[in-house]
Coordinates of C-alpha atoms and ligand atoms in Angstrom, one line a residue:
M1 CA -29.3 -23.8 -10.6
S2 CA -30.9 -23.6 -13.9
W3 CA -34.3 -25.2 -14.4
I4 CA -33.3 -26.0 -18.0
Q5 CA -31.2 -29.1 -18.3
L6 CA -29.3 -29.5 -21.6
H7 CA -28.6 -33.0 -23.0
E8 CA -25.9 -34.0 -25.4
V9 CA -27.3 -35.1 -28.7
E10 CA -25.8 -36.4 -31.9
R11 CA -26.1 -34.2 -35.0
P12 CA -27.9 -35.8 -37.9
T13 CA -25.9 -36.6 -41.0
V14 CA -27.4 -34.8 -44.1
V15 CA -27.6 -37.1 -47.1
D16 CA -29.2 -37.0 -50.6
T17 CA -30.4 -40.5 -50.6
L18 CA -30.3 -43.6 -48.4
R19 CA -27.3 -45.9 -48.9
L20 CA -27.8 -48.7 -46.4
D21 CA -24.7 -50.5 -47.5
E22 CA -22.5 -47.6 -46.4
L23 CA -23.9 -47.5 -42.9
E24 CA -21.9 -49.2 -40.2
G25 CA -23.6 -52.2 -38.5
G26 CA -24.4 -52.4 -34.8
R27 CA -25.6 -48.9 -34.3
I28 CA -28.4 -46.4 -34.9
H29 CA -27.8 -43.7 -37.5
R30 CA -29.6 -40.4 -37.5
L31 CA -29.9 -39.0 -41.0
A32 CA -31.6 -36.0 -42.6
V33 CA -32.5 -36.9 -46.2
R34 CA -32.8 -33.9 -48.6
I35 CA -36.0 -34.0 -50.6
L36 CA -36.8 -30.5 -52.0
E37 CA -35.8 -26.9 -51.7
D38 CA -38.2 -24.3 -50.3
G39 CA -38.8 -20.7 -51.1
L40 CA -35.8 -19.6 -49.0
A41 CA -33.6 -21.8 -51.2
G42 CA -33.0 -24.0 -48.2
P43 CA -33.5 -27.8 -48.1
I44 CA -36.6 -29.6 -46.8
R45 CA -35.3 -32.7 -45.2
I46 CA -36.9 -35.8 -43.8
P47 CA -35.6 -37.1 -40.5
V48 CA -34.7 -40.8 -40.8
M49 CA -33.4 -43.2 -38.2
V50 CA -31.7 -46.3 -39.3
A51 CA -31.0 -49.2 -36.9
R52 CA -28.4 -51.3 -38.7
G53 CA -27.9 -54.7 -37.3
N54 CA -24.6 -56.6 -37.4
A55 CA -26.2 -59.8 -38.9
P56 CA -27.9 -59.9 -42.3
G57 CA -31.7 -59.9 -42.4
P58 CA -34.8 -58.1 -43.8
V59 CA -35.2 -54.3 -44.2
M60 CA -38.2 -53.1 -42.2
G61 CA -39.6 -49.6 -43.0
L62 CA -41.6 -47.7 -40.5
S63 CA -43.3 -44.4 -41.4
A64 CA -45.4 -42.0 -39.3
A65 CA -47.1 -38.6 -39.8
L66 CA -47.5 -38.9 -43.6
H67 CA -50.6 -37.1 -42.6
G68 CA -48.9 -34.3 -40.7
N69 CA -51.3 -34.2 -37.8
E70 CA -51.4 -37.9 -37.1
L71 CA -48.8 -38.2 -34.4
N72 CA -49.1 -41.4 -32.4
G73 CA -46.6 -43.2 -34.8
I74 CA -43.8 -40.7 -33.8
P75 CA -43.3 -41.9 -30.2
T76 CA -44.1 -45.5 -31.4
I77 CA -41.0 -45.3 -33.5
H78 CA -38.9 -43.4 -31.0
R79 CA -39.8 -45.7 -28.1
L80 CA -39.3 -48.8 -30.2
L81 CA -35.8 -47.8 -31.4
E82 CA -34.8 -46.7 -27.9
R83 CA -35.4 -50.3 -26.8
I84 CA -33.6 -52.0 -29.7
D85 CA -30.0 -52.9 -29.3
P86 CA -28.7 -52.8 -32.9
K87 CA -26.0 -55.3 -31.9
E88 CA -28.8 -57.8 -31.3
L89 CA -30.6 -57.0 -34.6
S90 CA -30.5 -59.1 -37.8
G91 CA -31.3 -56.8 -40.7
T92 CA -32.1 -53.1 -40.7
V93 CA -34.9 -50.9 -39.5
V94 CA -35.5 -47.7 -41.5
A95 CA -37.8 -45.3 -39.6
L96 CA -39.3 -42.1 -40.8
P97 CA -41.0 -40.6 -37.7
I98 CA -42.2 -37.5 -39.7
A99 CA -42.8 -38.4 -43.3
N100 CA -44.8 -35.2 -44.1
V101 CA -42.5 -32.5 -42.8
T102 CA -44.5 -29.4 -43.9
G103 CA -47.8 -30.8 -42.7
Y104 CA -46.3 -31.6 -39.3
L105 CA -45.1 -28.1 -39.0
A106 CA -48.5 -26.6 -39.8
N107 CA -50.4 -29.1 -37.6
R108 CA -52.3 -30.4 -40.6
R109 CA -52.9 -33.5 -42.6
E110 CA -52.0 -32.2 -46.0
Y111 CA -48.7 -31.3 -47.6
L112 CA -47.8 -27.5 -47.9
D113 CA -49.6 -27.2 -51.2
G114 CA -52.9 -28.5 -49.7
R115 CA -52.7 -31.9 -51.3
D116 CA -53.0 -35.3 -49.5
L117 CA -49.7 -37.2 -49.8
N118 CA -51.5 -40.5 -49.2
R119 CA -53.7 -40.1 -52.3
I120 CA -51.0 -39.1 -54.8
M121 CA -48.4 -41.9 -54.4
P122 CA -46.1 -42.7 -56.1
G123 CA -46.0 -39.0 -57.2
K124 CA -44.1 -37.8 -60.2
P125 CA -40.5 -36.7 -60.9
D126 CA -41.6 -33.5 -62.6
G127 CA -45.1 -32.7 -61.3
Y128 CA -46.4 -30.2 -58.7
E129 CA -44.6 -29.9 -55.4
S130 CA -46.3 -32.6 -53.4
Q131 CA -46.0 -35.0 -56.3
V132 CA -42.2 -34.4 -56.5
Y133 CA -42.0 -34.8 -52.7
A134 CA -44.0 -38.1 -52.8
H135 CA -41.8 -39.3 -55.7
R136 CA -38.5 -38.6 -53.9
L137 CA -39.8 -39.9 -50.6
I138 CA -40.3 -43.2 -52.3
E139 CA -37.2 -43.2 -54.5
R140 CA -34.7 -41.9 -51.9
I141 CA -36.0 -43.8 -48.8
V142 CA -39.0 -46.2 -49.1
R143 CA -37.6 -48.1 -52.1
H144 CA -34.8 -49.4 -50.0
T145 CA -37.1 -51.4 -47.7
E146 CA -38.7 -54.8 -48.0
Y147 CA -41.5 -54.4 -45.5
L148 CA -43.4 -51.3 -44.6
I149 CA -45.7 -50.3 -41.7
D150 CA -47.2 -46.9 -42.4
M151 CA -48.7 -45.5 -39.2
H152 CA -51.8 -43.2 -39.2
T153 CA -54.6 -42.2 -36.9
A154 CA -58.3 -41.3 -37.3
S155 CA -59.1 -37.9 -38.7
F156 CA -60.3 -34.9 -36.6
G157 CA -63.8 -35.4 -35.0
R158 CA -63.5 -39.2 -35.1
V159 CA -62.1 -42.0 -33.0
N160 CA -60.7 -45.3 -34.2
S161 CA -59.9 -48.7 -32.9
L162 CA -56.3 -49.9 -33.5
Y163 CA -56.9 -51.2 -37.0
V164 CA -54.9 -52.3 -40.0
R165 CA -55.6 -52.1 -43.7
A166 CA -53.8 -54.7 -45.7
N167 CA -54.1 -56.8 -48.8
M168 CA -55.0 -60.1 -47.1
R169 CA -54.7 -62.0 -50.3
A170 CA -50.9 -61.5 -50.3
E171 CA -49.5 -64.1 -47.9
R172 CA -46.6 -62.2 -46.3
T173 CA -48.6 -59.0 -46.1
A174 CA -51.4 -60.8 -44.3
R175 CA -48.9 -62.3 -41.8
L176 CA -47.6 -58.8 -41.1
A177 CA -51.2 -57.6 -40.5
R178 CA -52.0 -60.5 -38.1
T179 CA -48.8 -60.1 -36.1
V180 CA -48.9 -56.3 -35.4
G181 CA -51.5 -56.6 -32.6
A182 CA -54.5 -54.7 -34.1
D183 CA -58.1 -55.1 -32.9
I184 CA -59.4 -55.1 -36.5
I185 CA -58.0 -55.9 -39.9
V186 CA -59.7 -54.7 -43.0
H187 CA -58.9 -56.3 -46.3
N188 CA -58.1 -53.7 -48.9
E189 CA -56.2 -54.3 -52.2
G190 CA -55.0 -50.7 -52.5
G191 CA -54.6 -49.1 -55.9
D192 CA -55.7 -45.8 -54.3
G193 CA -52.7 -43.6 -54.4
T194 CA -51.6 -44.6 -50.9
L195 CA -48.1 -45.1 -49.8
R196 CA -49.0 -48.7 -49.0
A197 CA -50.3 -49.3 -52.5
A198 CA -47.2 -47.6 -54.1
A199 CA -44.9 -49.7 -51.9
A200 CA -46.8 -52.9 -52.9
E201 CA -46.2 -52.0 -56.6
L202 CA -42.4 -52.1 -55.8
G203 CA -42.8 -55.5 -54.2
I204 CA -42.7 -54.2 -50.6
H205 CA -45.0 -56.0 -48.2
A206 CA -46.8 -53.0 -46.8
I207 CA -49.7 -52.4 -44.3
T208 CA -51.3 -49.3 -42.9
V209 CA -51.9 -49.1 -39.1
E210 CA -54.4 -46.6 -37.7
I211 CA -53.4 -45.8 -34.1
G212 CA -56.0 -43.7 -32.2
D213 CA -56.7 -40.0 -32.6
P214 CA -55.0 -37.1 -34.4
H215 CA -53.1 -34.2 -32.7
V216 CA -52.2 -36.1 -29.5
F217 CA -50.0 -38.7 -28.0
E218 CA -52.0 -41.6 -26.5
D219 CA -49.8 -43.7 -24.2
G220 CA -51.9 -46.8 -24.2
M221 CA -52.2 -47.0 -28.0
I222 CA -48.5 -46.1 -28.5
K223 CA -47.5 -48.9 -26.1
T224 CA -49.6 -51.5 -27.9
S225 CA -48.4 -50.5 -31.3
R226 CA -44.7 -50.3 -30.1
I227 CA -45.0 -53.9 -28.8
G228 CA -46.9 -55.0 -31.9
V229 CA -44.2 -53.6 -34.3
R230 CA -41.6 -55.4 -32.2
D231 CA -43.6 -58.6 -32.5
V232 CA -43.3 -58.2 -36.2
L233 CA -39.5 -57.8 -36.0
E234 CA -39.4 -61.0 -33.9
D235 CA -41.7 -62.9 -36.3
L236 CA -39.3 -62.0 -39.2
G237 CA -36.4 -63.3 -37.1
M238 CA -34.8 -59.8 -36.8
L239 CA -34.9 -59.9 -33.0
S240 CA -35.2 -62.7 -30.5
P241 CA -38.6 -62.8 -28.7
D242 CA -39.0 -60.8 -25.5
R243 CA -41.7 -61.3 -22.8
E244 CA -44.1 -58.7 -24.1
T245 CA -46.6 -59.4 -26.9
A246 CA -49.5 -57.4 -28.4
R247 CA -50.7 -60.4 -30.3
K248 CA -54.5 -60.9 -30.3
N249 CA -57.0 -62.5 -32.6
A250 CA -58.0 -59.6 -34.7
I251 CA -61.5 -59.4 -36.2
E252 CA -60.9 -59.7 -39.9
C253 CA -63.2 -57.7 -42.3
T254 CA -63.6 -58.4 -46.0
R255 CA -64.7 -54.8 -46.6
S256 CA -65.6 -51.7 -44.8
Y257 CA -67.6 -48.5 -45.5
W258 CA -68.8 -45.3 -43.7
L259 CA -72.4 -44.6 -43.0
Y260 CA -73.5 -40.9 -43.5
T261 CA -76.4 -38.9 -42.1
D262 CA -79.2 -38.2 -44.7
T263 CA -80.1 -34.9 -43.0
G264 CA -78.8 -32.5 -40.4
G265 CA -79.1 -32.3 -36.6
I266 CA -77.4 -33.2 -33.4
L267 CA -75.8 -36.6 -33.7
E268 CA -75.4 -39.2 -30.9
V269 CA -73.5 -42.4 -31.9
L270 CA -74.2 -45.4 -29.7
P271 CA -71.6 -48.1 -30.1
E272 CA -67.8 -47.7 -29.4
P273 CA -65.0 -48.7 -31.7
T274 CA -64.5 -52.6 -31.7
D275 CA -68.1 -53.2 -30.6
R276 CA -70.0 -55.8 -32.7
V277 CA -73.4 -54.8 -34.0
L278 CA -76.2 -56.9 -35.4
A279 CA -78.2 -56.1 -38.5
G280 CA -81.0 -53.8 -37.5
E281 CA -79.4 -52.7 -34.3
A282 CA -79.7 -48.9 -33.5
I283 CA -76.3 -47.3 -34.0
A284 CA -77.1 -43.6 -33.8
Y285 CA -79.8 -41.0 -33.1
L286 CA -80.2 -37.6 -34.6
F287 CA -82.0 -34.8 -32.7
D288 CA -83.3 -31.4 -33.7
P289 CA -82.4 -28.3 -31.6
W290 CA -85.7 -28.7 -29.6
G291 CA -84.6 -32.1 -28.3
Q292 CA -86.9 -34.2 -30.6
R293 CA -85.5 -37.3 -32.0
I294 CA -85.8 -37.1 -35.8
R295 CA -83.8 -40.2 -36.9
T296 CA -82.7 -43.6 -35.6
Y297 CA -80.0 -45.1 -37.7
R298 CA -79.6 -48.9 -37.8
A299 CA -76.8 -51.2 -38.8
P300 CA -77.6 -52.3 -42.4
E301 CA -75.8 -55.6 -41.7
E302 CA -73.9 -57.4 -39.0
G303 CA -70.4 -56.0 -38.5
V304 CA -67.9 -54.4 -36.2
I305 CA -67.4 -50.7 -35.5
I306 CA -64.0 -49.7 -36.8
G307 CA -64.4 -46.0 -36.0
K308 CA -67.0 -43.4 -35.2
S309 CA -67.8 -39.7 -35.3
T310 CA -67.2 -37.8 -32.1
N311 CA -68.6 -34.6 -33.5
P312 CA -72.3 -34.1 -32.5
V313 CA -72.8 -31.3 -35.1
A314 CA -74.0 -33.2 -38.1
H315 CA -74.9 -31.7 -41.4
T316 CA -76.5 -33.7 -44.2
G317 CA -73.8 -36.2 -45.3
S318 CA -71.9 -36.3 -42.0
R319 CA -70.0 -39.4 -41.0
I320 CA -71.7 -41.7 -38.4
V321 CA -69.7 -44.9 -38.1
H322 CA -67.1 -46.8 -40.1
L323 CA -68.6 -50.3 -40.3
G324 CA -66.5 -53.4 -41.1
A325 CA -68.3 -56.4 -42.6
I326 CA -67.3 -59.8 -41.2
A327 CA -67.3 -62.6 -43.7
L328 CA -64.9 -65.3 -44.8
L329 CA -62.5 -64.2 -47.6
Ligands
ZN401 ZN1 -53.7 -40.8 -42.1

Protein backbone atom coordinates (compact mmCIF):
# COMPACT_ATOMS: atom_id res chain seq x y z
CA MET A 1 0.00 0.00 0.00
CA SER A 2 1.36 3.35 -1.00
CA TRP A 3 1.83 6.04 1.62
CA ILE A 4 1.02 8.61 -1.05
CA GLN A 5 -2.67 9.01 -1.68
CA LEU A 6 -3.69 10.77 -4.87
CA HIS A 7 -6.83 12.92 -5.02
CA GLU A 8 -8.87 13.83 -8.04
CA VAL A 9 -8.66 17.56 -8.75
CA GLU A 10 -10.24 19.84 -11.28
CA ARG A 11 -7.87 21.47 -13.77
CA PRO A 12 -8.07 25.28 -13.74
CA THR A 13 -9.39 27.04 -16.83
CA VAL A 14 -6.85 29.45 -18.31
CA VAL A 15 -8.34 32.83 -19.23
CA ASP A 16 -7.00 36.24 -20.27
CA THR A 17 -9.41 38.22 -18.17
CA LEU A 18 -12.29 37.66 -15.79
CA ARG A 19 -15.72 37.53 -17.46
CA LEU A 20 -18.10 36.93 -14.59
CA ASP A 21 -21.23 36.94 -16.77
CA GLU A 22 -19.96 33.93 -18.67
CA LEU A 23 -19.49 31.83 -15.53
CA GLU A 24 -22.30 29.45 -14.68
CA GLY A 25 -24.13 30.08 -11.38
CA GLY A 26 -24.30 27.66 -8.48
CA ARG A 27 -20.70 26.51 -8.60
CA ILE A 28 -17.09 27.37 -7.79
CA HIS A 29 -14.88 28.04 -10.81
CA ARG A 30 -11.10 27.60 -10.71
CA LEU A 31 -9.35 29.92 -13.13
CA ALA A 32 -5.77 30.85 -13.99
CA VAL A 33 -5.69 34.43 -15.28
CA ARG A 34 -2.76 35.18 -17.61
CA ILE A 35 -0.98 38.36 -16.58
CA LEU A 36 2.55 38.50 -18.09
CA GLU A 37 5.04 36.33 -19.91
CA ASP A 38 8.33 35.40 -18.24
CA GLY A 39 11.85 34.94 -19.61
CA LEU A 40 11.00 31.43 -20.79
CA ALA A 41 8.23 32.93 -22.93
CA GLY A 42 5.71 31.16 -20.71
CA PRO A 43 2.77 32.77 -18.92
CA ILE A 44 2.70 34.06 -15.35
CA ARG A 45 -0.83 33.31 -14.18
CA ILE A 46 -2.74 34.33 -11.09
CA PRO A 47 -4.90 31.60 -9.52
CA VAL A 48 -8.46 32.82 -9.04
CA MET A 49 -11.45 31.11 -7.44
CA VAL A 50 -14.90 32.39 -8.31
CA ALA A 51 -17.91 31.28 -6.25
CA ARG A 52 -20.82 32.22 -8.46
CA GLY A 53 -24.21 32.27 -6.78
CA ASN A 54 -27.51 31.47 -8.46
CA ALA A 55 -29.18 34.63 -7.19
CA PRO A 56 -28.00 38.17 -8.00
CA GLY A 57 -26.01 40.11 -5.40
CA PRO A 58 -22.77 41.99 -4.77
CA VAL A 59 -19.33 40.98 -6.06
CA MET A 60 -16.93 40.51 -3.15
CA GLY A 61 -13.22 40.41 -3.90
CA LEU A 62 -10.78 38.69 -1.53
CA SER A 63 -7.04 38.92 -2.10
CA ALA A 64 -4.12 37.40 -0.21
CA ALA A 65 -0.32 37.29 -0.50
CA LEU A 66 0.01 40.52 -2.46
CA HIS A 67 3.10 40.58 -0.27
CA GLY A 68 4.37 37.17 -1.30
CA ASN A 69 5.44 36.00 2.18
CA GLU A 70 2.22 37.05 3.96
CA LEU A 71 0.40 33.76 3.92
CA ASN A 72 -2.44 33.61 6.47
CA GLY A 73 -4.94 34.94 3.90
CA ILE A 74 -4.41 31.88 1.68
CA PRO A 75 -6.07 29.32 4.00
CA THR A 76 -8.56 32.00 5.06
CA ILE A 77 -9.79 32.03 1.45
CA HIS A 78 -9.53 28.26 0.94
CA ARG A 79 -11.33 27.35 4.17
CA LEU A 80 -14.03 29.96 3.60
CA LEU A 81 -14.83 28.80 0.07
CA GLU A 82 -14.75 25.16 1.15
CA ARG A 83 -17.61 26.02 3.52
CA ILE A 84 -19.69 28.04 1.04
CA ASP A 85 -22.37 26.33 -0.98
CA PRO A 86 -22.60 28.49 -4.13
CA LYS A 87 -26.21 27.38 -4.55
CA GLU A 88 -26.99 29.28 -1.32
CA LEU A 89 -25.00 32.34 -2.38
CA SER A 90 -26.48 35.62 -3.67
CA GLY A 91 -23.84 37.35 -5.76
CA THR A 92 -20.26 36.37 -6.44
CA VAL A 93 -17.04 35.89 -4.49
CA VAL A 94 -13.86 36.51 -6.51
CA ALA A 95 -10.86 35.23 -4.55
CA LEU A 96 -7.14 35.60 -5.32
CA PRO A 97 -5.33 33.41 -2.79
CA ILE A 98 -1.91 34.30 -4.24
CA ALA A 99 -1.94 37.80 -5.71
CA ASN A 100 1.86 38.14 -5.96
CA VAL A 101 2.82 34.92 -7.71
CA THR A 102 6.57 35.57 -8.05
CA GLY A 103 7.00 36.85 -4.49
CA TYR A 104 5.17 33.79 -3.16
CA LEU A 105 7.52 31.47 -5.09
CA ALA A 106 10.59 33.28 -3.72
CA ASN A 107 9.29 33.47 -0.10
CA ARG A 108 9.49 37.20 -0.17
CA ARG A 109 7.37 40.29 0.11
CA GLU A 110 8.27 42.00 -3.15
CA TYR A 111 7.57 41.17 -6.77
CA LEU A 112 10.31 39.52 -8.92
CA ASP A 113 11.91 42.88 -9.78
CA GLY A 114 12.30 43.78 -6.09
CA ARG A 115 9.46 46.30 -5.99
CA ASP A 116 6.61 46.38 -3.48
CA LEU A 117 3.32 45.80 -5.34
CA ASN A 118 1.39 47.45 -2.53
CA ARG A 119 3.18 50.78 -3.07
CA ILE A 120 2.88 51.10 -6.86
CA MET A 121 -0.84 50.53 -7.45
CA PRO A 122 -2.57 51.03 -9.84
CA GLY A 123 0.58 50.39 -11.89
CA LYS A 124 0.99 51.34 -15.55
CA PRO A 125 0.10 49.65 -18.84
CA ASP A 126 3.61 50.25 -20.24
CA GLY A 127 5.96 50.65 -17.25
CA TYR A 128 8.46 48.27 -15.64
CA GLU A 129 7.47 44.69 -14.94
CA SER A 130 5.83 45.09 -11.54
CA GLN A 131 3.91 48.15 -12.76
CA VAL A 132 2.49 46.18 -15.69
CA TYR A 133 1.68 43.27 -13.36
CA ALA A 134 -0.10 45.66 -10.96
CA HIS A 135 -2.00 47.30 -13.80
CA ARG A 136 -3.22 44.03 -15.28
CA LEU A 137 -4.05 42.57 -11.86
CA ILE A 138 -6.43 45.48 -11.42
CA GLU A 139 -7.78 45.65 -14.98
CA ARG A 140 -8.26 41.91 -15.48
CA ILE A 141 -9.49 40.91 -12.03
CA VAL A 142 -9.98 43.52 -9.29
CA ARG A 143 -11.96 45.95 -11.47
CA HIS A 144 -14.78 43.41 -11.66
CA THR A 145 -15.45 43.55 -7.89
CA GLU A 146 -17.59 45.95 -5.81
CA TYR A 147 -16.03 45.18 -2.43
CA LEU A 148 -12.48 44.14 -1.62
CA ILE A 149 -10.80 42.66 1.45
CA ASP A 150 -7.02 42.63 0.92
CA MET A 151 -5.35 40.30 3.42
CA HIS A 152 -1.83 40.92 4.75
CA THR A 153 0.24 40.08 7.83
CA ALA A 154 2.92 41.84 9.87
CA SER A 155 6.43 41.97 8.40
CA PHE A 156 9.32 39.77 9.50
CA GLY A 157 10.51 40.49 13.06
CA ARG A 158 7.18 41.97 14.17
CA VAL A 159 3.85 40.74 15.49
CA ASN A 160 0.46 42.29 14.89
CA SER A 161 -2.98 42.16 16.35
CA LEU A 162 -5.80 41.35 13.90
CA TYR A 163 -6.25 44.83 12.56
CA VAL A 164 -7.90 46.66 9.71
CA ARG A 165 -6.92 49.78 7.80
CA ALA A 166 -9.87 51.53 6.21
CA ASN A 167 -11.21 54.91 5.24
CA MET A 168 -13.69 55.26 8.08
CA ARG A 169 -15.17 58.40 6.52
CA ALA A 170 -16.65 56.28 3.72
CA GLU A 171 -19.83 54.75 5.13
CA ARG A 172 -19.92 51.34 3.41
CA THR A 173 -16.17 50.89 3.82
CA ALA A 174 -16.50 51.65 7.55
CA ARG A 175 -19.28 49.09 7.85
CA LEU A 176 -17.06 46.49 6.18
CA ALA A 177 -14.24 47.31 8.64
CA ARG A 178 -16.55 47.02 11.66
CA THR A 179 -18.02 43.70 10.53
CA VAL A 180 -14.86 41.74 9.75
CA GLY A 181 -14.03 40.90 13.39
CA ALA A 182 -10.78 42.84 13.88
CA ASP A 183 -9.36 43.82 17.27
CA ILE A 184 -8.32 47.26 16.05
CA ILE A 185 -9.39 49.53 13.19
CA VAL A 186 -7.09 52.30 12.00
CA HIS A 187 -8.59 55.11 9.96
CA ASN A 188 -6.51 55.72 6.86
CA GLU A 189 -7.65 57.52 3.74
CA GLY A 190 -5.18 55.83 1.43
CA GLY A 191 -3.61 57.60 -1.55
CA ASP A 192 -0.45 55.63 -0.88
CA GLY A 193 -0.09 53.28 -3.84
CA THR A 194 -1.86 50.44 -2.07
CA LEU A 195 -4.30 48.07 -3.71
CA ARG A 196 -6.90 49.34 -1.26
CA ALA A 197 -6.41 52.94 -2.42
CA ALA A 198 -6.39 51.99 -6.11
CA ALA A 199 -9.58 49.96 -5.65
CA ALA A 200 -11.22 52.88 -3.83
CA GLU A 201 -10.37 55.11 -6.83
CA LEU A 202 -12.46 52.70 -8.93
CA GLY A 203 -15.38 53.02 -6.51
CA ILE A 204 -14.72 49.67 -4.83
CA HIS A 205 -15.33 49.57 -1.06
CA ALA A 206 -11.97 48.26 0.09
CA ILE A 207 -10.24 47.47 3.38
CA THR A 208 -6.87 45.97 4.34
CA VAL A 209 -6.82 43.27 7.01
CA GLU A 210 -3.58 42.35 8.78
CA ILE A 211 -3.70 38.77 10.00
CA GLY A 212 -0.83 37.73 12.31
CA ASP A 213 2.71 36.92 11.22
CA PRO A 214 4.49 36.33 7.87
CA HIS A 215 5.83 32.98 6.58
CA VAL A 216 3.42 30.82 8.64
CA PHE A 217 -0.14 29.57 8.88
CA GLU A 218 -1.66 30.48 12.28
CA ASP A 219 -4.84 28.50 12.84
CA GLY A 220 -6.41 30.78 15.44
CA MET A 221 -5.98 33.93 13.35
CA ILE A 222 -7.08 32.12 10.18
CA LYS A 223 -10.25 30.89 11.86
CA THR A 224 -11.16 34.34 13.18
CA SER A 225 -10.62 36.00 9.81
CA ARG A 226 -12.45 33.21 7.96
CA ILE A 227 -15.48 33.69 10.23
CA GLY A 228 -15.14 37.48 9.98
CA VAL A 229 -15.15 37.47 6.18
CA ARG A 230 -18.21 35.22 6.25
CA ASP A 231 -19.87 37.72 8.64
CA VAL A 232 -19.27 40.39 5.97
CA LEU A 233 -20.94 38.20 3.31
CA GLU A 234 -23.90 37.72 5.68
CA ASP A 235 -24.07 41.45 6.41
CA LEU A 236 -24.25 42.16 2.66
CA GLY A 237 -27.09 39.65 2.30
CA MET A 238 -24.96 37.28 0.20
CA LEU A 239 -25.36 34.36 2.66
CA SER A 240 -27.87 33.67 5.40
CA PRO A 241 -26.39 33.97 8.90
CA ASP A 242 -24.84 30.91 10.52
CA ARG A 243 -24.14 30.39 14.22
CA GLU A 244 -20.52 31.55 14.18
CA THR A 245 -19.53 35.19 14.43
CA ALA A 246 -16.21 36.97 14.89
CA ARG A 247 -17.95 40.27 15.59
CA LYS A 248 -16.45 42.32 18.41
CA ASN A 249 -16.26 45.96 19.35
CA ALA A 250 -12.99 46.89 17.72
CA ILE A 251 -10.89 49.69 19.14
CA GLU A 252 -11.01 52.46 16.53
CA CYS A 253 -7.95 54.65 16.01
CA THR A 254 -7.93 57.97 14.21
CA ARG A 255 -4.25 57.60 13.29
CA SER A 256 -1.28 55.40 14.02
CA TYR A 257 2.49 55.59 13.83
CA TRP A 258 5.63 53.60 14.64
CA LEU A 259 8.05 54.59 17.39
CA TYR A 260 11.75 53.99 16.61
CA THR A 261 14.84 53.61 18.78
CA ASP A 262 17.15 56.67 18.92
CA THR A 263 20.26 54.52 19.43
CA GLY A 264 21.35 50.89 19.22
CA GLY A 265 21.24 48.05 21.74
CA ILE A 266 19.25 45.04 22.91
CA LEU A 267 15.55 45.81 22.77
CA GLU A 268 12.88 44.49 25.08
CA VAL A 269 9.32 45.58 24.29
CA LEU A 270 6.91 45.37 27.24
CA PRO A 271 3.27 45.47 26.03
CA GLU A 272 1.62 42.95 23.72
CA PRO A 273 -0.52 43.71 20.67
CA THR A 274 -4.03 45.00 21.64
CA ASP A 275 -2.75 46.21 25.07
CA ARG A 276 -3.84 49.72 26.03
CA VAL A 277 -1.10 52.07 27.24
CA LEU A 278 -1.28 55.38 29.06
CA ALA A 279 0.77 58.47 28.30
CA GLY A 280 4.13 58.12 30.05
CA GLU A 281 3.85 54.35 30.56
CA ALA A 282 7.11 52.43 29.96
CA ILE A 283 6.82 50.49 26.69
CA ALA A 284 10.38 49.30 26.06
CA TYR A 285 13.90 49.02 27.48
CA LEU A 286 17.18 49.10 25.63
CA PHE A 287 20.26 47.38 27.12
CA ASP A 288 23.93 47.48 26.21
CA PRO A 289 25.82 44.18 25.76
CA TRP A 290 26.99 44.39 29.42
CA GLY A 291 23.43 44.18 30.66
CA GLN A 292 23.08 47.85 31.61
CA ARG A 293 19.80 49.56 30.81
CA ILE A 294 20.56 52.55 28.58
CA ARG A 295 17.02 53.65 27.68
CA THR A 296 13.45 53.44 28.90
CA TYR A 297 10.98 54.35 26.16
CA ARG A 298 7.58 55.69 27.22
CA ALA A 299 4.28 56.03 25.39
CA PRO A 300 4.08 59.63 24.13
CA GLU A 301 0.27 59.54 24.42
CA GLU A 302 -2.55 57.22 25.38
CA GLY A 303 -3.19 54.53 22.82
CA VAL A 304 -3.34 50.90 21.84
CA ILE A 305 -0.50 48.65 20.72
CA ILE A 306 -1.29 47.57 17.14
CA GLY A 307 1.98 45.72 16.55
CA LYS A 308 5.42 45.38 18.08
CA SER A 309 8.96 44.38 17.19
CA THR A 310 9.98 40.86 18.16
CA ASN A 311 13.60 41.36 17.11
CA PRO A 312 15.79 42.20 20.12
CA VAL A 313 18.73 43.31 17.93
CA ALA A 314 18.07 47.02 17.59
CA HIS A 315 20.15 49.46 15.58
CA THR A 316 19.48 53.19 15.73
CA GLY A 317 16.12 53.69 14.05
CA SER A 318 14.70 50.22 14.74
CA ARG A 319 10.98 49.79 15.15
CA ILE A 320 9.65 49.49 18.72
CA VAL A 321 5.84 49.54 18.65
CA HIS A 322 3.06 50.54 16.25
CA LEU A 323 0.90 52.83 18.39
CA GLY A 324 -2.72 53.63 17.56
CA ALA A 325 -4.14 56.88 18.89
CA ILE A 326 -7.69 56.61 20.20
CA ALA A 327 -9.86 59.65 19.73
CA LEU A 328 -13.22 60.43 18.23
CA LEU A 329 -13.25 60.99 14.49
ZN1 LIG B 1 1.53 43.22 3.49
